[in-house]
Coordinates of C-alpha atoms (C1' of nucleotides) in Angstrom, one line a residue:
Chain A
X252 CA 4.1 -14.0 9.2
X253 CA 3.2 -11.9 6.7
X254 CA 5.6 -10.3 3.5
X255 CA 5.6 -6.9 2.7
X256 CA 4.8 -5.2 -0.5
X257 CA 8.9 -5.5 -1.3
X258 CA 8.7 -9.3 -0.4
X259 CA 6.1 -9.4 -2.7
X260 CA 7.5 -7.7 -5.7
X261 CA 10.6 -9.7 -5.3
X262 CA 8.5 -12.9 -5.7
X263 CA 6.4 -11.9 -8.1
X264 CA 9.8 -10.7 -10.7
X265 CA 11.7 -14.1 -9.9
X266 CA 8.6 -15.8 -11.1
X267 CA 8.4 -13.5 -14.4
X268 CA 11.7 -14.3 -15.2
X269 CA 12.3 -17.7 -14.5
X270 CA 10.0 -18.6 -17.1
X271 CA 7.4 -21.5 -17.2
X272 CA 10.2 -23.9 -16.6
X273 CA 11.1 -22.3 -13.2
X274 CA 14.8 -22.1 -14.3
X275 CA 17.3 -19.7 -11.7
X276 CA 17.4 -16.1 -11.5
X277 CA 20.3 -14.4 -11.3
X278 CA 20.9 -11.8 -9.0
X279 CA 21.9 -9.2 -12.0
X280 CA 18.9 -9.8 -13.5
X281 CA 16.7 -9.4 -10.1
X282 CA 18.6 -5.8 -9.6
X283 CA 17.8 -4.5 -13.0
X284 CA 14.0 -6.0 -12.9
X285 CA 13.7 -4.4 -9.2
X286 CA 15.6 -0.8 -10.2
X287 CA 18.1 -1.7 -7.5
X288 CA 21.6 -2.7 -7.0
X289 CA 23.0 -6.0 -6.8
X290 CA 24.1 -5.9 -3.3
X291 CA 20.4 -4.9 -1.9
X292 CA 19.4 -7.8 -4.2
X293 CA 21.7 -10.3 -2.4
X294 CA 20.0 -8.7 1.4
X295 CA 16.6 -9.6 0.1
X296 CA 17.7 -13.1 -1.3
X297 CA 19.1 -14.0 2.2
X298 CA 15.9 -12.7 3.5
X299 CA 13.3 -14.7 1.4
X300 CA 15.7 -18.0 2.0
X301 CA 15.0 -17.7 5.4
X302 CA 11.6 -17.7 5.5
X303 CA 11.6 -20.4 3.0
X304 CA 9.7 -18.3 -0.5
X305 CA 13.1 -19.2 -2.3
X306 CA 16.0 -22.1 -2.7
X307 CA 19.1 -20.1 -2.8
X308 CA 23.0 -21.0 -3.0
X309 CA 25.2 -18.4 -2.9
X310 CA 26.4 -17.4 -6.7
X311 CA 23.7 -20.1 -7.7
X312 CA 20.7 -17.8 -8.7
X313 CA 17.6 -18.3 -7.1
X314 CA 14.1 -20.2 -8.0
X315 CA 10.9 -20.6 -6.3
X316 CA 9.6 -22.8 -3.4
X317 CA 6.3 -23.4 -3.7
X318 CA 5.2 -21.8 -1.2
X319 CA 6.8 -18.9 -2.8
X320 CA 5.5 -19.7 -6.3
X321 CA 2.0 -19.8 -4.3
X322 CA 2.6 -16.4 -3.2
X323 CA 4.1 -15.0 -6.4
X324 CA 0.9 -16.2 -8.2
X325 CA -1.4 -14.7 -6.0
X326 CA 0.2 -11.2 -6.2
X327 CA -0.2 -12.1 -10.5
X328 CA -4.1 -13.2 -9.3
X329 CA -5.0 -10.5 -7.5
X330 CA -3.2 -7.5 -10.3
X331 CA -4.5 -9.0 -13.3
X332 CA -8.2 -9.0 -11.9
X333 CA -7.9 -5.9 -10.9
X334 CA -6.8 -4.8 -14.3
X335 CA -10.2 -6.3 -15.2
X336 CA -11.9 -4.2 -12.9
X337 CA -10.5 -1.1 -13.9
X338 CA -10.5 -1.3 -17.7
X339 CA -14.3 -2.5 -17.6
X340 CA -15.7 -1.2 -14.7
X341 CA -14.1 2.2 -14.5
X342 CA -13.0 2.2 -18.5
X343 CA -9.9 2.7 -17.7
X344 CA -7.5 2.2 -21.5
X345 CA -5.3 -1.0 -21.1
X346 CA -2.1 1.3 -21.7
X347 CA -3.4 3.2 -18.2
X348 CA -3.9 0.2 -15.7
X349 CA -0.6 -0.9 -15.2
X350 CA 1.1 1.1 -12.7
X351 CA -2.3 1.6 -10.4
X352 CA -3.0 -2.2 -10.4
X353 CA 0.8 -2.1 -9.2
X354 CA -0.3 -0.9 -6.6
X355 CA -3.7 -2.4 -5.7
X356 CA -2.3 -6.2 -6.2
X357 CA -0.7 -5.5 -2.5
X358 CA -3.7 -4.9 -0.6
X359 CA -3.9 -8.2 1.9
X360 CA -7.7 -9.8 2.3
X361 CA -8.7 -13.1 0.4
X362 CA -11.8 -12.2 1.1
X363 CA -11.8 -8.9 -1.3
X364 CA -10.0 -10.8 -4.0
X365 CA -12.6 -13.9 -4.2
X366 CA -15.9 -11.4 -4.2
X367 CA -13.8 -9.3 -6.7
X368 CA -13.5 -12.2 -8.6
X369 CA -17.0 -12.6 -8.6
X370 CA -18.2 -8.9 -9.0
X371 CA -16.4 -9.3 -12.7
X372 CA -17.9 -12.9 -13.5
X373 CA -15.0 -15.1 -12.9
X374 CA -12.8 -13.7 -15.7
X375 CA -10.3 -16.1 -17.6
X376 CA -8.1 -13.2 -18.8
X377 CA -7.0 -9.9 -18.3
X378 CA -7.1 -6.4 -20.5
X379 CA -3.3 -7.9 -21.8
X380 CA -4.7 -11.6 -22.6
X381 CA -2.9 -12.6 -19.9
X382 CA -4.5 -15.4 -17.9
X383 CA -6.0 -14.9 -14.4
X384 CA -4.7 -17.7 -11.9
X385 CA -7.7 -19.4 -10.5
X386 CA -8.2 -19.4 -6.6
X387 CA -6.6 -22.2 -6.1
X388 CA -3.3 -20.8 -7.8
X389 CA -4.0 -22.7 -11.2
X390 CA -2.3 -20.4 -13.9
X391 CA -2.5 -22.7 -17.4
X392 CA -0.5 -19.9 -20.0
X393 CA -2.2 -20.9 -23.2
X394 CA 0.1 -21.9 -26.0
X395 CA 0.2 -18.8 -28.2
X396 CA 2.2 -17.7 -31.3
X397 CA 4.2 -15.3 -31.8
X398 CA 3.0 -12.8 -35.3
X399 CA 6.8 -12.9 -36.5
X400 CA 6.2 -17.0 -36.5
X401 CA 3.3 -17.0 -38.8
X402 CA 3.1 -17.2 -42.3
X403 CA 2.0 -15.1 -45.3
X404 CA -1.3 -16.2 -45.8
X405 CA -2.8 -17.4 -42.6
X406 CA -5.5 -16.0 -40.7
X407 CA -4.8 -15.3 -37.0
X408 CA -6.8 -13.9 -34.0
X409 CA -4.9 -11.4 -31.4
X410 CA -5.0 -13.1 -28.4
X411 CA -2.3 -10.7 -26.2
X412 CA 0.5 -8.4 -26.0
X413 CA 4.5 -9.4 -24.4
X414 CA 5.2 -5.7 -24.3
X415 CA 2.8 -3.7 -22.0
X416 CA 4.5 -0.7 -21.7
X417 CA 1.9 2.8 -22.8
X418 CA 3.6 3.7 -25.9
X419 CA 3.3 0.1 -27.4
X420 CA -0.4 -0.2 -26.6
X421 CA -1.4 3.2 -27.8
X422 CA 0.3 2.4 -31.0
X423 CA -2.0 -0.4 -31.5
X424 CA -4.7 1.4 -30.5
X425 CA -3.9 3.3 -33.2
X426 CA -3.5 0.6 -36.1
X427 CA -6.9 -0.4 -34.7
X428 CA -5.1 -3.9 -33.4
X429 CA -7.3 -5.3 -30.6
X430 CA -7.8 -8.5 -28.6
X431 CA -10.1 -10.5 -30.0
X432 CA -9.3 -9.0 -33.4
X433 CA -8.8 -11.3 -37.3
X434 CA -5.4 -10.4 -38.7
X435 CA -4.1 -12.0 -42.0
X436 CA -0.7 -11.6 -43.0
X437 CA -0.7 -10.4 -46.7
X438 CA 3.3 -10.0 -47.3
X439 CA 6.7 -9.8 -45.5
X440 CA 8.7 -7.1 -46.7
X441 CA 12.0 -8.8 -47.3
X442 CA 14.3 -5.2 -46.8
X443 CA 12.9 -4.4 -43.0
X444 CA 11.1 -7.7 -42.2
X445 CA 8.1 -5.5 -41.8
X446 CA 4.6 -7.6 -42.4
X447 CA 2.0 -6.4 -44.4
X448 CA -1.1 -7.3 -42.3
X449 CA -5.3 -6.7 -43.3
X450 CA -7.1 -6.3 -40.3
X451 CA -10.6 -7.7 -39.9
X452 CA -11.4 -8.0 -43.7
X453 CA -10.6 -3.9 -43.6
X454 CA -7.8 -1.4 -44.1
X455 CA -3.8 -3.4 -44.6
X456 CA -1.2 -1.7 -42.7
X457 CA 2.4 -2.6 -42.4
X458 CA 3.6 -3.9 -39.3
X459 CA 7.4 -3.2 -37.9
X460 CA 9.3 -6.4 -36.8
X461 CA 9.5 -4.8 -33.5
X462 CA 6.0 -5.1 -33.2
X463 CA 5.1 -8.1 -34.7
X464 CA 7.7 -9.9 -32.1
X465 CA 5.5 -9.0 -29.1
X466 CA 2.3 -9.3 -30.6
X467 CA 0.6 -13.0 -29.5
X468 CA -1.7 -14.6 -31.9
X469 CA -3.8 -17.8 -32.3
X470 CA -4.3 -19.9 -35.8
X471 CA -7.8 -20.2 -36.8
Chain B
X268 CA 7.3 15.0 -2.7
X269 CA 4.9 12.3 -1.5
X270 CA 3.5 11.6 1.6
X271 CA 4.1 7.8 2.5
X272 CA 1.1 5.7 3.8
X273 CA 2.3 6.6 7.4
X274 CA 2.6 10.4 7.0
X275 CA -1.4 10.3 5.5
X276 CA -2.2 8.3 8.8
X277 CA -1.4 10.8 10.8
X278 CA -2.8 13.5 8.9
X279 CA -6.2 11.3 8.3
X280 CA -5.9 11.1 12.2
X281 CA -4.9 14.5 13.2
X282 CA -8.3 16.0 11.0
X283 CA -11.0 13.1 13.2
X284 CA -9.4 14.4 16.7
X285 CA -9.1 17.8 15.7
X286 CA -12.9 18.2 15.5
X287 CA -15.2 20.7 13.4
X288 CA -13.2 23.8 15.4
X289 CA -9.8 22.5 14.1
X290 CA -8.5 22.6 17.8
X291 CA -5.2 21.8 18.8
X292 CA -4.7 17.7 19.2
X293 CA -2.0 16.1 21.8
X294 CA 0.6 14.0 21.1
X295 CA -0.6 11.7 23.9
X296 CA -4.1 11.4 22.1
X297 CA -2.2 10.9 18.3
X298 CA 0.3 8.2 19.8
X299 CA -3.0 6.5 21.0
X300 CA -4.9 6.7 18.0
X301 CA -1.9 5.7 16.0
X302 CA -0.8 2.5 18.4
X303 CA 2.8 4.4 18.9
X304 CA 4.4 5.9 21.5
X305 CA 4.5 9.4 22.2
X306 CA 8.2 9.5 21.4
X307 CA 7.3 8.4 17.9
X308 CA 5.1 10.8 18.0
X309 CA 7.2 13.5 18.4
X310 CA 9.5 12.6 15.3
X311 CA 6.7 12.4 13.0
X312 CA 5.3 16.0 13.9
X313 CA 8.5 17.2 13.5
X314 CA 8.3 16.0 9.9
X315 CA 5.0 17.0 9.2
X316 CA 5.9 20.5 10.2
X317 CA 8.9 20.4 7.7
X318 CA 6.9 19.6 5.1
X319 CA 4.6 22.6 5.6
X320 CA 1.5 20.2 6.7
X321 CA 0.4 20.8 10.1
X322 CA 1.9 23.9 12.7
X323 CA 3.5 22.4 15.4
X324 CA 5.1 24.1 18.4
X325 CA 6.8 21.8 20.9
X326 CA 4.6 21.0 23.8
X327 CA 1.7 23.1 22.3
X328 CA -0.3 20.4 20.6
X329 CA -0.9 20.7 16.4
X330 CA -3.3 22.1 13.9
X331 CA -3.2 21.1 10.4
X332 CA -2.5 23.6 7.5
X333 CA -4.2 24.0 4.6
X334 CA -2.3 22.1 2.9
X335 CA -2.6 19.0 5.4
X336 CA -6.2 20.0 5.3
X337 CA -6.2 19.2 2.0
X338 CA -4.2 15.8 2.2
X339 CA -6.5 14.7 5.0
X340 CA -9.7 15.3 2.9
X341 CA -8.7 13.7 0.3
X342 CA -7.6 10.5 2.1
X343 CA -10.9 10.7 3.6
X344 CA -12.6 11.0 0.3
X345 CA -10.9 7.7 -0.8
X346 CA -11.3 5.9 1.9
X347 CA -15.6 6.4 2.3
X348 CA -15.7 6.4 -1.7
X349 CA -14.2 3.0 -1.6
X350 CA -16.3 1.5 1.2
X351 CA -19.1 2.8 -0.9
X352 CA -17.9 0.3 -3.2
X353 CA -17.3 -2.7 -1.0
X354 CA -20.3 -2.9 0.4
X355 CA -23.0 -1.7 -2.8
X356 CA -20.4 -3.4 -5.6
X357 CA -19.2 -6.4 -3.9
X358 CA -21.7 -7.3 -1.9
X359 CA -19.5 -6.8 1.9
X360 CA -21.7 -5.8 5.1
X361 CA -20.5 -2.3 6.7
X362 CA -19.3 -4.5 9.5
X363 CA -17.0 -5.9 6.8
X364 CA -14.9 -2.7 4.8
X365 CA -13.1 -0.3 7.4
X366 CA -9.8 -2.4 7.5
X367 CA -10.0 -3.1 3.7
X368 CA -10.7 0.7 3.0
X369 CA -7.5 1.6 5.1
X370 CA -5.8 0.2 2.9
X371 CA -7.4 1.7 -0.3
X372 CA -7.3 4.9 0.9
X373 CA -3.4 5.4 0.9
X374 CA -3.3 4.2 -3.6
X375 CA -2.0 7.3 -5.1
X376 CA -4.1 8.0 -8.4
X377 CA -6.3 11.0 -8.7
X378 CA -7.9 9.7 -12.2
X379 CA -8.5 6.4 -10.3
X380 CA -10.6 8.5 -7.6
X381 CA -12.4 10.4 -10.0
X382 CA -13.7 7.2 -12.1
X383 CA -14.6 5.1 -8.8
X384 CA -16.3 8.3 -7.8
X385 CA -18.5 8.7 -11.4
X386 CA -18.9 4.5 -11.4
X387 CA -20.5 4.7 -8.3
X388 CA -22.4 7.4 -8.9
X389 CA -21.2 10.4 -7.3
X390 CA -22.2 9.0 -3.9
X391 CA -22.9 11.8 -0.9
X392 CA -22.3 9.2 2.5
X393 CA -20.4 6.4 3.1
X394 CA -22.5 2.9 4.4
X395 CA -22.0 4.0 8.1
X396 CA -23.6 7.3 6.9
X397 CA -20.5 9.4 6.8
X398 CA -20.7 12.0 4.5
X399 CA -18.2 12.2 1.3
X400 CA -15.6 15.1 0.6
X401 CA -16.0 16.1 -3.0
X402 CA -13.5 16.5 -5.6
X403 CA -12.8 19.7 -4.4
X404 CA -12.3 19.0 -0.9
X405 CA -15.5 20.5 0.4
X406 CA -16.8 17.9 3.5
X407 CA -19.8 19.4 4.5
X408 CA -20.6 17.6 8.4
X409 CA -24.8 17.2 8.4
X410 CA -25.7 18.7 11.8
X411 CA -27.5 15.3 13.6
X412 CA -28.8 14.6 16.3
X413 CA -27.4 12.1 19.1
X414 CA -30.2 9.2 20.1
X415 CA -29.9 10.6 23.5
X416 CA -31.1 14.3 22.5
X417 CA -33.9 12.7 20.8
X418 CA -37.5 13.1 23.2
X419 CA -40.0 10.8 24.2
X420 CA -42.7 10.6 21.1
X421 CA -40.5 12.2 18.4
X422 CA -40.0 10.1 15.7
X423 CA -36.6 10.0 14.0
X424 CA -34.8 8.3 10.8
X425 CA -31.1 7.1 11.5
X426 CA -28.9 8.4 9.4
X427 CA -25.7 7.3 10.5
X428 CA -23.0 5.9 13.4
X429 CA -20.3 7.6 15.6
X430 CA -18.6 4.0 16.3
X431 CA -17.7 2.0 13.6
X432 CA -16.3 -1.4 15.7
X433 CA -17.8 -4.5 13.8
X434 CA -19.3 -5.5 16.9
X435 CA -21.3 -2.8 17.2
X436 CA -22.5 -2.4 13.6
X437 CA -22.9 -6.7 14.2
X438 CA -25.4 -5.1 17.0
X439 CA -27.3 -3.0 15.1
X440 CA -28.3 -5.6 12.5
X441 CA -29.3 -8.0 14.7
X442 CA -31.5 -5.4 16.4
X443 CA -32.7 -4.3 12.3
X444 CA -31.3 -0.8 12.8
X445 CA -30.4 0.1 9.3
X446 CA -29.5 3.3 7.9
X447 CA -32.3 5.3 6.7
X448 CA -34.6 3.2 9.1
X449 CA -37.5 5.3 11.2
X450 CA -36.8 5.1 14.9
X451 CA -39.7 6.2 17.7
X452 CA -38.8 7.0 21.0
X453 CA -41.7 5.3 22.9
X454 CA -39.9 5.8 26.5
X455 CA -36.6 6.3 28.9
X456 CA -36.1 3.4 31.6
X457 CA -35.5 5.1 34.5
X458 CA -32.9 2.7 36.1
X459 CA -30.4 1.9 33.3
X460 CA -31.6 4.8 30.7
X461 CA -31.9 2.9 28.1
X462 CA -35.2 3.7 25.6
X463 CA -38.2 1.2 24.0
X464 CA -38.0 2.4 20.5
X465 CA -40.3 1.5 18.3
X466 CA -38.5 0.6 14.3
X467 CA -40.1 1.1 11.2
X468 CA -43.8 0.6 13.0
X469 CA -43.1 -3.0 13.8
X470 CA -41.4 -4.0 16.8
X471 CA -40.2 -2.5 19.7
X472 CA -37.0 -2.9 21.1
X473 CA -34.8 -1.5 24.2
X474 CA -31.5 0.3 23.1
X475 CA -28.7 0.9 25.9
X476 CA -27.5 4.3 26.8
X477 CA -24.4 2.9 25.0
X478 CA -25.9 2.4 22.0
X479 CA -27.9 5.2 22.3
X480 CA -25.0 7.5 22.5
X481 CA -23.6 6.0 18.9
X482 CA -26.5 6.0 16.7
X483 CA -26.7 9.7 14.9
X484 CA -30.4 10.9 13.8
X485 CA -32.2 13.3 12.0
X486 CA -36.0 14.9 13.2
X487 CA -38.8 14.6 10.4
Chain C
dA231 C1' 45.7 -23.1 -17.0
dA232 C1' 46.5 -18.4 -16.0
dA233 C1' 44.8 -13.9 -16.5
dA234 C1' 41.1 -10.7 -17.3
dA235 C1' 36.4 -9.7 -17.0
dA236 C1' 32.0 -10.2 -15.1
dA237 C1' 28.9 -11.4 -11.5
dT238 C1' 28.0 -11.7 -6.8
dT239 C1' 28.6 -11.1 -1.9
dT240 C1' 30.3 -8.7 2.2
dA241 C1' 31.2 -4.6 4.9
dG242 C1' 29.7 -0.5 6.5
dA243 C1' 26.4 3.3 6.0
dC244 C1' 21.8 5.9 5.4
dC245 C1' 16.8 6.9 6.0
dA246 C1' 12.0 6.1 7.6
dA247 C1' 9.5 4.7 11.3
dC248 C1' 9.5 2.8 15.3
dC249 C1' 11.2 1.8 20.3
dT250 C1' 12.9 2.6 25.7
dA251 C1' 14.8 5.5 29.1
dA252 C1' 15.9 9.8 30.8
dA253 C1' 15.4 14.9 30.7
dA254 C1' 12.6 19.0 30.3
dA255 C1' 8.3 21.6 30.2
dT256 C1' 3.7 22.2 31.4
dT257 C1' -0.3 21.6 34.4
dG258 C1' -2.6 21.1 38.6
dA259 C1' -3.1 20.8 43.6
dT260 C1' -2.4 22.5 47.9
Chain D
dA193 C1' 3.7 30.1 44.6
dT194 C1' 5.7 25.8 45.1
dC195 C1' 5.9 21.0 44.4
dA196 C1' 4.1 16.8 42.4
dA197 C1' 2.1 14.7 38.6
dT198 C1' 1.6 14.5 33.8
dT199 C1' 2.9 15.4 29.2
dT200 C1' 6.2 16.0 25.9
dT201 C1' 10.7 16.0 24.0
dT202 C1' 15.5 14.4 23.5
dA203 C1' 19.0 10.9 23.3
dG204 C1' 20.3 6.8 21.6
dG205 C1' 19.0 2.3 19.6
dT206 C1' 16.5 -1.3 16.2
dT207 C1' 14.6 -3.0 11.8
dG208 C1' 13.6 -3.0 6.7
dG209 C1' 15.1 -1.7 2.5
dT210 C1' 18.3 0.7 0.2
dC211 C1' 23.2 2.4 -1.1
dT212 C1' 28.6 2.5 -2.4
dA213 C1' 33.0 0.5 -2.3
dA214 C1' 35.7 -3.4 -1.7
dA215 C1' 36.4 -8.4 -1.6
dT216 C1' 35.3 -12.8 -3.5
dT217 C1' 33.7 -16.2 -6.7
dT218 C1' 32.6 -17.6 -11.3
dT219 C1' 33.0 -17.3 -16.2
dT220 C1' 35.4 -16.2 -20.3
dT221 C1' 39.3 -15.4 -23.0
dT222 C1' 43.7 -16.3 -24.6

DNA sequence: AAAAAAATTTAGACCAACCTAAAAATTGAT
DNA sequence: ATCAATTTTTAGGTTGGTCTAAATTTTTTT
């Protein structure tokens, strides 16, 4: 049997938000990820128990199975490579793939998703730094920091983003903070927490505490 | 308001049976070409009429407007642009793409059209030789020739296919029919009509009437 | 530990897209 | 021109995914 695009979405938001240690969802939290209400939540729950994607108790939140998590991280697969494709095949901005790749991570055929795969050279991450599960639906999330946890002095390289809404990403486009880019924390500005940061051996700019907390970064 | 993924089908389907002339299609021959019933039918029509997309009188068959005209193209236009990228990107055979391409069609992005249109190249057909609407919605039909029109002694190139089952295209590859290929009419079998036709100067093969019928052509 | 607050589920309803069965309109044959 | 066959529409029902309002369970506060 197959699960519909809905199914799908479900999965894929209980997986986001249980975390890497698979801990339950609550239904509250389902509704406001899903822009519904808590009693459709509870229908779709009762659904995906029966066909065995999730363990549910009533009032108990909700988790995985793993045939659910298989499904879950196949849906994360197939969007994050075609985020790939359309930042650097159709050059496509990363603050512009989101909603479209929304959309194409529903279209069903393995066979598109493994010679996609291919087409963009077996790509480790996405335009985010996000890591792209592996056919067999390996997904290793590499052990980043977060900027607001290093300190003054140290050298870092930006590795990804935890916000990816448009307005974020265009604002670092417009600090000039890319992946892939050196960043070494000069000062923290004890009144607003704000970090003074020199990017790449170039300009210093001052970075809010707001965006240092969803900026990921890498010692080096 | 947006048309759902059903709604374009109809449309898509409604433009393909209504011909060149824009004649009036059934509601028998739509519930067949969508695999409903004619009831179904009925209830989508009335829809479709609401929404100011195709003119519909009960029991007098329906025409699109411009406005569904426009709809239709443009699903069209999605559809061929992305098996244009299935099978010269990724590598599928046009045996391969039409059920993968139904699905692409129906993703809602017009700046996602544009830059698969420019990455590709501005293509003007589709791998079955189908020609591509343009931006604007202009879909220009080339006027070709049917095998069967074609006489004894004229020499053809084949520039496209009126059925698009996989077994058929399966066909033509094992017989080394390719688009763009020269075909020579060398003779008609009396007894079952099908024609010796001579490919690309090298060997000579005998093509049913059936096939015949499919394979579209142009004189040179 | 009881009461209040918050979270969750149940009950009953709606819309889109489909269905079957029956009724109505059109077409075609004599 | 009438009657039979065919086509199409109407009536009433189903399923998936959503909703609101009310009931129930869990959690928190006192």
């Amino acid at each position: 049997m197959q699960n519909s695009f809905t199914e799908e979405n479900y999965l894929k938001i209980i997986h986001a938000l249980s975390g890497r240690d698979g801990l339950e969802v609550s239904t509250n939290a389902l509704a406001e990820s899903t822009s519904t209400r808590a009693a459709s939540v509870t229908d779709m729950l009762r659904k995906l128990a029966e066909k065995g994607l999730i363990h549910y108790k009533k009032y108990q939140g909700v988790r995985l199975t793993e045939s659910g998590e298989k499904v879950a991280i196949n849906v994360i697969r197939k969007h994050r490579l075609w985020e790939v494709f359309l930042v650097e095949k159709l050059g496509f901005g990363w603050d512009e793939v989101h909603d479209i790749a929304e959309e194409l991570e529903h279209i069903p055929s393995d066979h598109l998703v493994e010679r996609l795969d291919s087409f963009l050279g077996h790509p480790r991450f996405d335009p985010h730094g996000d890591p792209i599960p592996d056919a067999k639906g390996n997904l290793t999330e590499p052990d980043y920091l977060i900027l607001t946890d290093v300190e003054i002095g140290e050298k870092v390289r930006m590795m990804g983003v935890l916000d990816h809404a448009p307005s974020f990403l265009q604002h670092l486009d417009r600090a000039g903070i890319t992946l892939g880019c050196i960043l070494e924390i000069k000062e923290i500005n004890e009144y607003d927490k704000s970090a003074s940061v020199q990017i790449e051996d170039k300009q210093t700019l001052f970075i809010s505490l707001e965006v240092s907390k969803n900026l990921l970064v890498q010692r080096r």
